[in-house]
């Protein structure tokens, strides 16, 4: 049980989303939210406060009658529940709810405590509001996507429950839950914010770290296959360049390969002084995709770490408008709902994950091209050359998917389109950026799955399984439990999917 209190870390956030840890609300949070709600209710009397007694967006110049204030909030929720496209995954939605709950719990939003209580129940009971991919421009936050969350909180719309899509009303009856009764500004407070792009971003971050880990394991395995020298990932070489990410990647490679029986030391082969050849039989240095892994993956790792910092700051921030300041007895109008921080980080994330995919594709090509590696048959074909095809067919898939990632990595952050009668004249497109990044990440698991199958085939081709490192051996054994060594041609797509699932879930 995680008690929502003052600050939620990325690790705690992930434990709730991926480990299904239950949450509860501390008395500190409940009191803070109550105090904020009570202050706003009293403070808003005889004052003009956006979204409380005014219209929204460019309609803010119109005063709302006191008797219409509550209906105004319902109108906002219903009118903006207009998303289209595919439903967001349960992981994305759960993360979005948690991000919204956490920012409302700060006490700068003036909502009634019943709002965060019901959101807590949705998380703990695995009730997933129907929220669509398309709709948000990320300026007043994720207005459309968060409207679908708000729609469920008022007892309307649809949810996914125990594998089925059902009406919210039906599920609330089954679970004995009551919808919130909208008070002062629950509609606007729920919808104004960056919680969907942030929630999706945290899920993306989780899988991005997995991709880095698998990429390093694959890179280490290929270095073993070709019996590379160890100096390119040495501390001495990599510490000479003052980048933390590069040094960390090299350190992980050393740890992964510490007990390998295949990695060689340069001084044992090229520094002994007796070599008289004019043309060297052995490669003096490996191709960049093998030798420059610390320099390539280092900036990728540092970028992902920075994404983590930004996302943690975002879901621990008050990101709606206006901001209710109980301490100073004031209400401030501004633009904390703007999603540029998250949008930019999602674009950075998809760029570096695409680069990781490109590295995997080049390493795959190295293994498949016998003229380059000079130790393996074409396409790591363990059957009859010409009659069988080995990994030839799956290379097309890896190349195609990598190309798609390259196209998808064009930044969303700079594609602002004014809308809302030009009230929102510059927007972040943060939710689009997060959704596209998720697709890039999913694609990357497919490319790495193909690379990993090829690596395992190569190890068997060269009869190296008893000499590889313990880290590589575990990976080898796990994959061989999924796909047996094959010489004859076979349908590959079920194996690719199974290995992809293995990478995602381990």
Coordinates of C-alpha atoms in Angstrom, one line a residue:
X1 CA 0.0 0.0 0.0
X2 CA 1.4 3.4 -1.1
X3 CA 0.1 6.4 0.9
X4 CA -0.2 9.5 -1.3
X5 CA 1.3 12.2 0.9
X6 CA 3.7 15.0 -0.2
X7 CA 6.0 13.7 -3.0
X8 CA 5.7 10.8 -5.4
X9 CA 8.9 9.4 -6.9
X10 CA 9.2 7.8 -10.3
X11 CA 9.9 4.4 -8.7
X12 CA 6.8 4.8 -6.5
X13 CA 4.7 5.8 -9.5
X14 CA 5.9 2.8 -11.4
X15 CA 5.2 0.4 -8.5
X16 CA 1.6 1.5 -8.5
X17 CA 1.2 1.2 -12.3
X18 CA 3.2 -2.0 -13.0
X19 CA 3.3 -3.9 -9.7
X20 CA -0.4 -3.0 -8.9
X21 CA 0.4 -1.6 -5.5
X22 CA -2.7 -0.2 -3.9
X23 CA -2.9 3.4 -2.9
X24 CA -4.5 5.4 0.0
X25 CA -4.8 9.1 0.8
X26 CA -3.0 10.4 3.9
X27 CA -4.8 12.7 6.3
X28 CA -2.4 15.4 5.3
X29 CA -3.6 15.2 1.7
X30 CA -7.3 15.1 2.6
X31 CA -7.0 18.0 5.0
X32 CA -5.0 20.0 2.4
X33 CA -7.6 19.4 -0.3
X34 CA -10.5 20.2 2.0
X35 CA -8.8 23.5 3.0
X36 CA -8.2 24.4 -0.6
X37 CA -11.9 23.6 -1.5
X38 CA -13.2 25.6 1.4
X39 CA -11.0 28.6 0.7
X40 CA -12.0 28.8 -3.0
X41 CA -15.7 28.4 -2.1
X42 CA -15.5 31.4 0.2
X43 CA -13.0 33.4 -1.8
X44 CA -15.0 33.2 -5.0
X45 CA -18.0 35.1 -3.6
X46 CA -18.2 38.5 -5.3
X47 CA -15.0 37.9 -7.4
X48 CA -14.5 37.1 -11.0
X49 CA -12.5 33.9 -11.2
X50 CA -11.9 32.1 -14.5
X51 CA -13.9 28.9 -14.8
X52 CA -15.9 29.4 -11.6
X53 CA -18.2 32.2 -12.7
X54 CA -17.0 32.8 -16.3
X55 CA -17.1 30.9 -19.5
X56 CA -14.0 29.0 -20.8
X57 CA -11.3 29.9 -23.2
X58 CA -12.3 32.7 -25.5
X59 CA -15.8 32.6 -23.9
X60 CA -14.3 33.8 -20.6
X61 CA -15.6 37.3 -21.2
X62 CA -19.1 36.0 -20.4
X63 CA -20.2 36.0 -16.8
X64 CA -22.0 32.9 -15.6
X65 CA -25.0 33.3 -13.3
X66 CA -24.7 31.9 -9.9
X67 CA -27.5 29.4 -10.4
X68 CA -25.7 28.1 -13.5
X69 CA -22.2 27.6 -12.1
X70 CA -22.6 23.9 -11.4
X71 CA -24.2 23.1 -14.7
X72 CA -21.3 25.0 -16.4
X73 CA -18.9 22.3 -15.1
X74 CA -21.1 19.5 -16.4
X75 CA -21.4 21.3 -19.8
X76 CA -17.6 21.5 -20.0
X77 CA -17.1 17.8 -19.3
X78 CA -19.7 16.6 -21.7
X79 CA -18.9 18.9 -24.6
X80 CA -15.2 18.0 -24.5
X81 CA -15.7 14.3 -24.3
X82 CA -15.0 14.2 -28.0
X83 CA -11.9 12.0 -28.5
X84 CA -11.4 9.7 -31.4
X85 CA -9.1 6.9 -32.6
X86 CA -8.0 3.9 -30.6
X87 CA -8.7 3.7 -26.9
X88 CA -5.6 4.3 -24.7
X89 CA -4.2 1.2 -23.1
X90 CA -5.1 0.4 -19.5
X91 CA -1.5 1.1 -18.5
X92 CA -1.7 4.6 -20.0
X93 CA -5.0 5.4 -18.5
X94 CA -4.1 4.2 -15.0
X95 CA -0.9 6.2 -15.2
X96 CA -2.9 9.3 -16.3
X97 CA -5.3 8.9 -13.4
X98 CA -2.5 8.6 -10.9
X99 CA -0.8 11.7 -12.4
X100 CA -4.0 13.7 -12.1
X101 CA -4.7 12.5 -8.6
X102 CA -1.3 13.4 -7.5
X103 CA -1.4 17.0 -8.8
X104 CA -4.9 17.6 -7.3
X105 CA -3.6 16.2 -4.0
X106 CA -1.2 19.1 -3.8
X107 CA -4.1 21.4 -2.8
X108 CA -3.7 24.1 -5.5
X109 CA -6.9 23.1 -7.4
X110 CA -9.9 23.8 -5.1
X111 CA -11.6 20.4 -5.7
X112 CA -13.8 18.6 -3.3
X113 CA -12.0 15.6 -1.6
X114 CA -14.6 13.2 -3.2
X115 CA -12.8 13.7 -6.5
X116 CA -9.5 12.3 -5.5
X117 CA -11.2 9.6 -3.4
X118 CA -13.1 8.3 -6.5
X119 CA -9.9 8.4 -8.6
X120 CA -8.1 6.4 -5.9
X121 CA -10.9 3.8 -6.2
X122 CA -10.6 3.6 -10.0
X123 CA -6.9 2.8 -9.6
X124 CA -7.3 0.3 -6.8
X125 CA -10.2 -1.6 -8.5
X126 CA -8.7 -1.6 -12.0
X127 CA -11.5 0.3 -13.6
X128 CA -10.2 1.9 -16.8
X129 CA -12.1 4.9 -18.2
X130 CA -12.5 4.9 -22.0
X131 CA -10.1 7.6 -23.2
X132 CA -9.1 7.9 -26.8
X133 CA -5.7 8.6 -28.4
X134 CA -6.8 11.6 -30.4
X135 CA -8.1 15.0 -29.2
X136 CA -5.6 16.8 -27.1
X137 CA -3.4 19.7 -28.3
X138 CA -1.6 19.9 -24.9
X139 CA -2.1 23.6 -24.3
X140 CA -4.9 23.9 -21.7
X141 CA -3.5 20.5 -20.9
X142 CA -5.1 17.3 -22.1
X143 CA -8.6 18.8 -22.3
X144 CA -10.3 16.1 -24.4
X145 CA -8.6 13.1 -22.9
X146 CA -9.1 14.3 -19.4
X147 CA -12.7 15.2 -20.2
X148 CA -13.3 11.4 -20.7
X149 CA -11.8 10.8 -17.3
X150 CA -14.1 13.4 -15.8
X151 CA -17.0 11.9 -17.6
X152 CA -16.5 8.7 -15.8
X153 CA -16.1 10.5 -12.5
X154 CA -19.6 12.0 -12.9
X155 CA -20.9 8.5 -13.6
X156 CA -21.3 8.8 -17.4
X157 CA -19.3 7.5 -20.3
X158 CA -17.7 4.0 -20.5
X159 CA -15.0 2.0 -18.8
X160 CA -13.1 -1.2 -19.3
X161 CA -13.9 -3.6 -16.5
X162 CA -12.7 -7.2 -16.1
X163 CA -11.9 -7.3 -19.8
X164 CA -15.1 -5.9 -21.1
X165 CA -16.2 -2.4 -22.2
X166 CA -19.2 -1.4 -20.1
X167 CA -21.2 1.7 -19.2
X168 CA -19.8 3.5 -16.2
X169 CA -23.2 3.5 -14.5
X170 CA -23.3 -0.3 -14.7
X171 CA -19.8 -0.8 -13.2
X172 CA -20.4 1.8 -10.4
X173 CA -23.5 -0.2 -9.4
X174 CA -21.5 -3.4 -9.4
X175 CA -18.7 -1.9 -7.3
X176 CA -21.0 0.2 -5.1
X177 CA -19.3 3.5 -6.1
X178 CA -21.0 6.8 -6.2
X179 CA -20.2 9.5 -8.9
X180 CA -18.9 12.8 -7.7
X181 CA -21.3 15.7 -7.3
X182 CA -19.7 18.6 -9.0
X183 CA -19.1 21.6 -6.8
X184 CA -17.2 24.8 -7.7
X185 CA -14.8 23.9 -10.5
X186 CA -14.3 20.2 -10.6
X187 CA -14.8 20.1 -14.4
X188 CA -12.1 22.6 -15.1
X189 CA -9.7 21.3 -12.4
X190 CA -10.0 17.7 -13.8
X191 CA -9.5 18.7 -17.4
X192 CA -6.9 21.5 -17.2
X193 CA -3.6 19.8 -16.9
X194 CA -0.8 17.7 -18.4
X195 CA -1.7 14.4 -16.7
X196 CA -2.4 12.2 -19.7
X197 CA 0.8 13.1 -21.6
X198 CA 2.7 12.7 -18.3
X199 CA 1.1 9.4 -17.5
X200 CA 1.8 8.0 -20.9
X201 CA 5.3 9.5 -20.6
X202 CA 6.0 7.5 -17.4
X203 CA 5.0 4.3 -19.1
X204 CA 7.2 5.2 -22.1
X205 CA 10.1 5.9 -19.7
X206 CA 9.7 2.5 -18.0
X207 CA 10.0 0.6 -21.3
X208 CA 12.7 2.9 -22.6
X209 CA 15.0 1.8 -19.7
X210 CA 14.2 -1.8 -20.6
X211 CA 15.2 -1.2 -24.2
X212 CA 18.5 0.2 -23.1
X213 CA 19.2 -2.8 -20.9
X214 CA 18.3 -5.2 -23.7
X215 CA 20.3 -3.2 -26.2
X216 CA 23.4 -3.5 -24.0
X217 CA 23.0 -7.2 -23.5
X218 CA 22.7 -7.7 -27.3
X219 CA 25.7 -5.5 -27.9
X220 CA 27.7 -7.4 -25.4
X221 CA 26.6 -10.8 -26.9
X222 CA 27.7 -9.7 -30.4
X223 CA 31.1 -8.6 -29.1
X224 CA 31.4 -12.1 -27.6
X225 CA 30.4 -13.7 -30.9
X226 CA 33.2 -11.9 -32.8
X227 CA 35.6 -12.3 -29.9
X228 CA 36.2 -8.6 -29.8
X229 CA 38.9 -6.9 -27.7
X230 CA 37.9 -5.5 -24.4
X231 CA 39.6 -2.1 -24.5
X232 CA 36.7 -0.2 -26.2
X233 CA 34.6 -0.6 -23.1
X234 CA 37.4 -0.2 -20.6
X235 CA 37.3 2.3 -17.7
X236 CA 40.5 3.8 -18.9
X237 CA 39.3 4.7 -22.4
X238 CA 35.8 5.8 -21.4
X239 CA 36.7 7.8 -18.3
X240 CA 38.9 9.8 -20.6
X241 CA 35.7 11.3 -22.0
X242 CA 33.8 13.2 -19.4
X243 CA 30.2 12.0 -20.1
X244 CA 28.4 10.2 -17.3
X245 CA 26.2 8.2 -19.7
X246 CA 29.1 6.9 -21.6
X247 CA 31.0 5.9 -18.5
X248 CA 27.9 4.1 -17.1
X249 CA 27.3 2.2 -20.3
X250 CA 30.9 1.0 -20.4
X251 CA 30.7 0.0 -16.7
X252 CA 27.6 -2.1 -17.4
X253 CA 29.3 -3.8 -20.4
X254 CA 32.3 -4.7 -18.2
X255 CA 29.9 -6.2 -15.6
X256 CA 28.0 -8.1 -18.2
X257 CA 31.1 -9.5 -19.8
X258 CA 33.2 -10.1 -16.7
X259 CA 33.1 -13.9 -17.0
X260 CA 33.0 -14.3 -20.8
X261 CA 35.4 -16.8 -22.2
X262 CA 35.3 -15.2 -25.7
X263 CA 36.4 -11.6 -25.1
X264 CA 40.1 -11.0 -25.8
X265 CA 42.7 -8.6 -24.5
X266 CA 44.6 -6.7 -27.1
X267 CA 48.0 -7.1 -25.4
X268 CA 47.7 -10.9 -25.8
X269 CA 47.3 -10.8 -29.5
X270 CA 48.5 -7.5 -31.0
X271 CA 51.0 -6.1 -28.5
X272 CA 53.3 -9.0 -28.1
X273 CA 55.8 -7.8 -30.8
X274 CA 56.1 -10.9 -32.9
X275 CA 53.4 -10.1 -35.5
X276 CA 55.2 -9.7 -38.9
X277 CA 52.1 -9.7 -41.2
X278 CA 51.8 -7.1 -43.9
X279 CA 48.0 -7.7 -44.2
X280 CA 46.5 -8.6 -40.8
X281 CA 44.1 -11.5 -40.7
X282 CA 42.4 -10.3 -37.6
X283 CA 40.4 -7.1 -37.4
X284 CA 42.4 -4.4 -35.6
X285 CA 39.2 -2.6 -34.6
X286 CA 35.5 -3.7 -34.9
X287 CA 32.8 -1.8 -36.8
X288 CA 31.3 1.2 -35.0
X289 CA 28.1 -0.7 -34.1
X290 CA 30.2 -3.0 -31.9
X291 CA 33.0 -0.7 -30.8
X292 CA 31.2 2.6 -30.2
X293 CA 28.4 1.3 -28.0
X294 CA 29.3 3.4 -25.0
X295 CA 29.5 6.5 -27.1
X296 CA 26.2 5.8 -28.8
X297 CA 24.1 4.5 -25.9
X298 CA 25.6 6.9 -23.4
X299 CA 23.8 10.0 -24.6
X300 CA 20.6 7.8 -25.0
X301 CA 20.8 6.9 -21.3
X302 CA 21.5 10.4 -20.2
X303 CA 18.5 11.7 -22.2
X304 CA 16.2 9.1 -20.7
X305 CA 17.4 10.0 -17.2
X306 CA 16.6 13.7 -18.0
X307 CA 13.1 12.6 -19.2
X308 CA 12.6 10.9 -15.8
X309 CA 13.5 14.1 -13.9
X310 CA 11.1 16.2 -16.0
X311 CA 8.2 13.8 -15.6
X312 CA 8.7 13.4 -11.9
X313 CA 8.7 17.2 -11.6
X314 CA 5.5 17.4 -13.7
X315 CA 3.3 14.9 -11.9
X316 CA 4.4 16.5 -8.6
X317 CA 3.4 20.0 -9.8
X318 CA 0.2 21.9 -9.8
X319 CA -0.5 22.1 -13.6
X320 CA -4.0 23.5 -13.9
X321 CA -5.4 27.0 -14.0
X322 CA -6.1 29.0 -12.0
X323 CA -3.9 28.1 -9.0
X324 CA -5.5 28.2 -5.6
X325 CA -3.0 29.5 -3.0
X326 CA -4.4 28.9 0.5
X327 CA -1.3 30.1 2.2
X328 CA -1.4 33.6 0.6
X329 CA -5.2 33.6 0.4
X330 CA -5.0 34.3 -3.3
X331 CA -6.0 32.9 -6.7
X332 CA -3.5 33.2 -9.6
X333 CA -4.3 33.0 -13.3
X334 CA -1.7 31.7 -15.7
X335 CA -0.7 28.8 -17.9
X336 CA 0.6 25.9 -15.8
X337 CA -1.5 23.6 -17.9
X338 CA 0.8 24.1 -20.9
X339 CA 2.6 20.9 -21.9
X340 CA 5.8 22.0 -23.5
X341 CA 8.0 20.4 -20.9
X342 CA 6.5 17.0 -21.5
X343 CA 6.2 17.4 -25.2
X344 CA 9.8 18.3 -25.7
X345 CA 11.0 15.4 -23.5
X346 CA 8.7 12.9 -25.4
X347 CA 10.3 14.1 -28.7
X348 CA 13.8 13.6 -27.2
X349 CA 12.8 10.2 -26.0
X350 CA 11.5 9.0 -29.3
X351 CA 14.6 10.3 -31.1
X352 CA 17.0 8.4 -28.8
X353 CA 14.9 5.2 -28.9
X354 CA 15.0 5.4 -32.7
X355 CA 18.8 5.7 -32.5
X356 CA 18.8 2.6 -30.3
X357 CA 16.7 0.9 -33.0
X358 CA 19.1 2.0 -35.7
X359 CA 22.0 0.5 -33.6
X360 CA 20.1 -2.8 -33.4
X361 CA 19.4 -2.8 -37.1
X362 CA 23.1 -2.2 -37.9
X363 CA 24.2 -4.9 -35.5
X364 CA 21.7 -7.3 -37.1
X365 CA 22.9 -6.4 -40.6
X366 CA 26.5 -7.1 -39.3
X367 CA 25.5 -10.7 -38.3
X368 CA 23.5 -11.4 -41.4
X369 CA 26.2 -10.1 -43.9
X370 CA 28.8 -12.8 -44.1
X371 CA 31.1 -10.5 -46.2
X372 CA 31.3 -8.2 -43.2
X373 CA 31.5 -10.5 -40.2
X374 CA 33.5 -13.2 -42.1
X375 CA 32.6 -15.9 -39.5
X376 CA 29.0 -16.7 -40.1
X377 CA 27.1 -18.1 -43.1
X378 CA 24.9 -15.6 -45.0
X379 CA 21.8 -14.7 -43.0
X380 CA 23.0 -16.9 -40.2
X381 CA 21.6 -19.8 -42.3
X382 CA 22.1 -23.0 -40.5
X383 CA 20.4 -25.0 -43.3
X384 CA 21.4 -25.5 -46.9
X385 CA 22.6 -22.3 -48.6
X386 CA 20.4 -21.4 -51.5
X387 CA 17.7 -23.9 -50.5
X388 CA 17.0 -22.4 -47.0
X389 CA 16.8 -18.8 -46.0
X390 CA 17.8 -18.5 -42.4
X391 CA 17.1 -15.0 -41.0
X392 CA 16.7 -13.4 -44.5
X393 CA 13.0 -12.8 -44.3
X394 CA 12.9 -11.2 -40.9
X395 CA 15.6 -8.7 -41.8
X396 CA 13.0 -7.0 -44.1
X397 CA 10.8 -6.5 -41.1
X398 CA 13.5 -5.1 -39.0
X399 CA 14.6 -2.7 -41.7
X400 CA 11.0 -1.6 -42.4
X401 CA 10.2 -1.0 -38.8
X402 CA 13.4 1.0 -38.2
X403 CA 12.6 3.2 -41.2
X404 CA 9.1 3.8 -39.7
X405 CA 10.7 4.9 -36.4
X406 CA 13.0 7.3 -38.3
X407 CA 9.9 8.9 -39.9
X408 CA 8.0 9.0 -36.6
X409 CA 10.9 10.7 -34.9
X410 CA 10.2 14.1 -36.5
X411 CA 9.4 16.4 -33.6
X412 CA 5.8 17.0 -32.6
X413 CA 6.8 19.8 -30.3
X414 CA 7.2 22.3 -33.1
X415 CA 3.9 21.4 -34.8
X416 CA 1.8 24.0 -33.0
X417 CA -1.5 24.9 -34.7
X418 CA -3.5 27.7 -33.3
X419 CA -7.1 26.8 -32.3
X420 CA -9.9 27.7 -29.9
X421 CA -10.6 31.0 -31.7
X422 CA -6.9 31.7 -31.4
X423 CA -7.1 31.8 -27.6
X424 CA -4.7 28.8 -27.7
X425 CA -2.4 30.4 -30.3
X426 CA 0.6 28.3 -29.5
X427 CA 0.3 24.8 -28.2
X428 CA 2.5 21.8 -27.2
X429 CA 0.9 18.8 -28.9
X430 CA 2.3 16.9 -25.9
X431 CA -0.2 14.1 -25.9
X432 CA 0.4 13.4 -29.6
X433 CA 4.1 13.4 -28.8
X434 CA 3.7 10.9 -26.0
X435 CA 1.4 8.6 -28.1
X436 CA 3.8 8.6 -31.0
X437 CA 6.7 7.9 -28.7
X438 CA 4.8 4.9 -27.4
X439 CA 4.6 3.5 -31.0
X440 CA 8.3 4.1 -31.5
X441 CA 9.0 2.2 -28.3
X442 CA 6.8 -0.7 -29.3
X443 CA 8.4 -0.9 -32.7
X444 CA 11.8 -1.0 -31.1
X445 CA 11.0 -4.1 -29.1
X446 CA 10.1 -5.8 -32.5
X447 CA 13.5 -4.9 -34.0
X448 CA 15.4 -6.1 -30.9
X449 CA 13.4 -9.3 -30.8
X450 CA 14.6 -10.0 -34.4
X451 CA 18.2 -9.1 -33.4
X452 CA 18.1 -11.3 -30.4
X453 CA 16.8 -14.4 -32.3
X454 CA 19.7 -13.9 -34.7
X455 CA 22.2 -13.6 -31.9
X456 CA 21.1 -16.9 -30.4
X457 CA 21.2 -18.6 -33.8
X458 CA 24.8 -17.2 -34.3
X459 CA 25.9 -18.5 -30.9
X460 CA 24.7 -22.0 -31.9
X461 CA 26.2 -21.7 -35.4
X462 CA 29.7 -21.1 -33.8
X463 CA 29.1 -23.5 -30.9
X464 CA 29.8 -20.8 -28.3
X465 CA 27.1 -21.4 -25.8
X466 CA 29.5 -22.9 -23.2
X467 CA 31.9 -19.9 -23.5
X468 CA 29.6 -16.9 -23.4
X469 CA 29.2 -14.8 -20.2
X470 CA 26.6 -15.8 -17.6
X471 CA 24.5 -12.8 -18.6
X472 CA 24.4 -13.8 -22.2
X473 CA 23.9 -17.5 -21.3
X474 CA 20.7 -16.7 -19.4
X475 CA 19.5 -14.7 -22.3
X476 CA 20.4 -17.6 -24.6
X477 CA 18.6 -20.2 -22.4
X478 CA 15.5 -18.0 -22.1
X479 CA 15.2 -17.5 -25.9
X480 CA 15.9 -21.1 -26.6
X481 CA 13.0 -22.0 -24.4
X482 CA 10.8 -20.0 -26.8
X483 CA 12.3 -20.8 -30.2
X484 CA 14.4 -24.0 -30.8
X485 CA 17.5 -24.0 -33.0
X486 CA 16.3 -24.2 -36.5
X487 CA 17.8 -25.2 -39.8
X488 CA 14.7 -25.7 -41.9
X489 CA 12.6 -22.7 -42.9
X490 CA 9.6 -22.0 -40.7
X491 CA 6.9 -19.4 -40.1
X492 CA 8.6 -16.7 -38.0
X493 CA 6.0 -14.2 -36.9
X494 CA 4.8 -16.2 -33.8
X495 CA 8.4 -16.5 -32.6
X496 CA 9.0 -12.8 -33.1
X497 CA 5.9 -11.9 -31.1
X498 CA 6.9 -14.4 -28.3
X499 CA 10.4 -13.0 -28.0
X500 CA 9.1 -9.5 -28.1
X501 CA 6.8 -10.3 -25.2
X502 CA 9.7 -11.8 -23.4
X503 CA 11.7 -8.5 -23.8
X504 CA 8.8 -6.4 -22.7
X505 CA 8.0 -8.5 -19.6
X506 CA 11.5 -9.2 -18.3

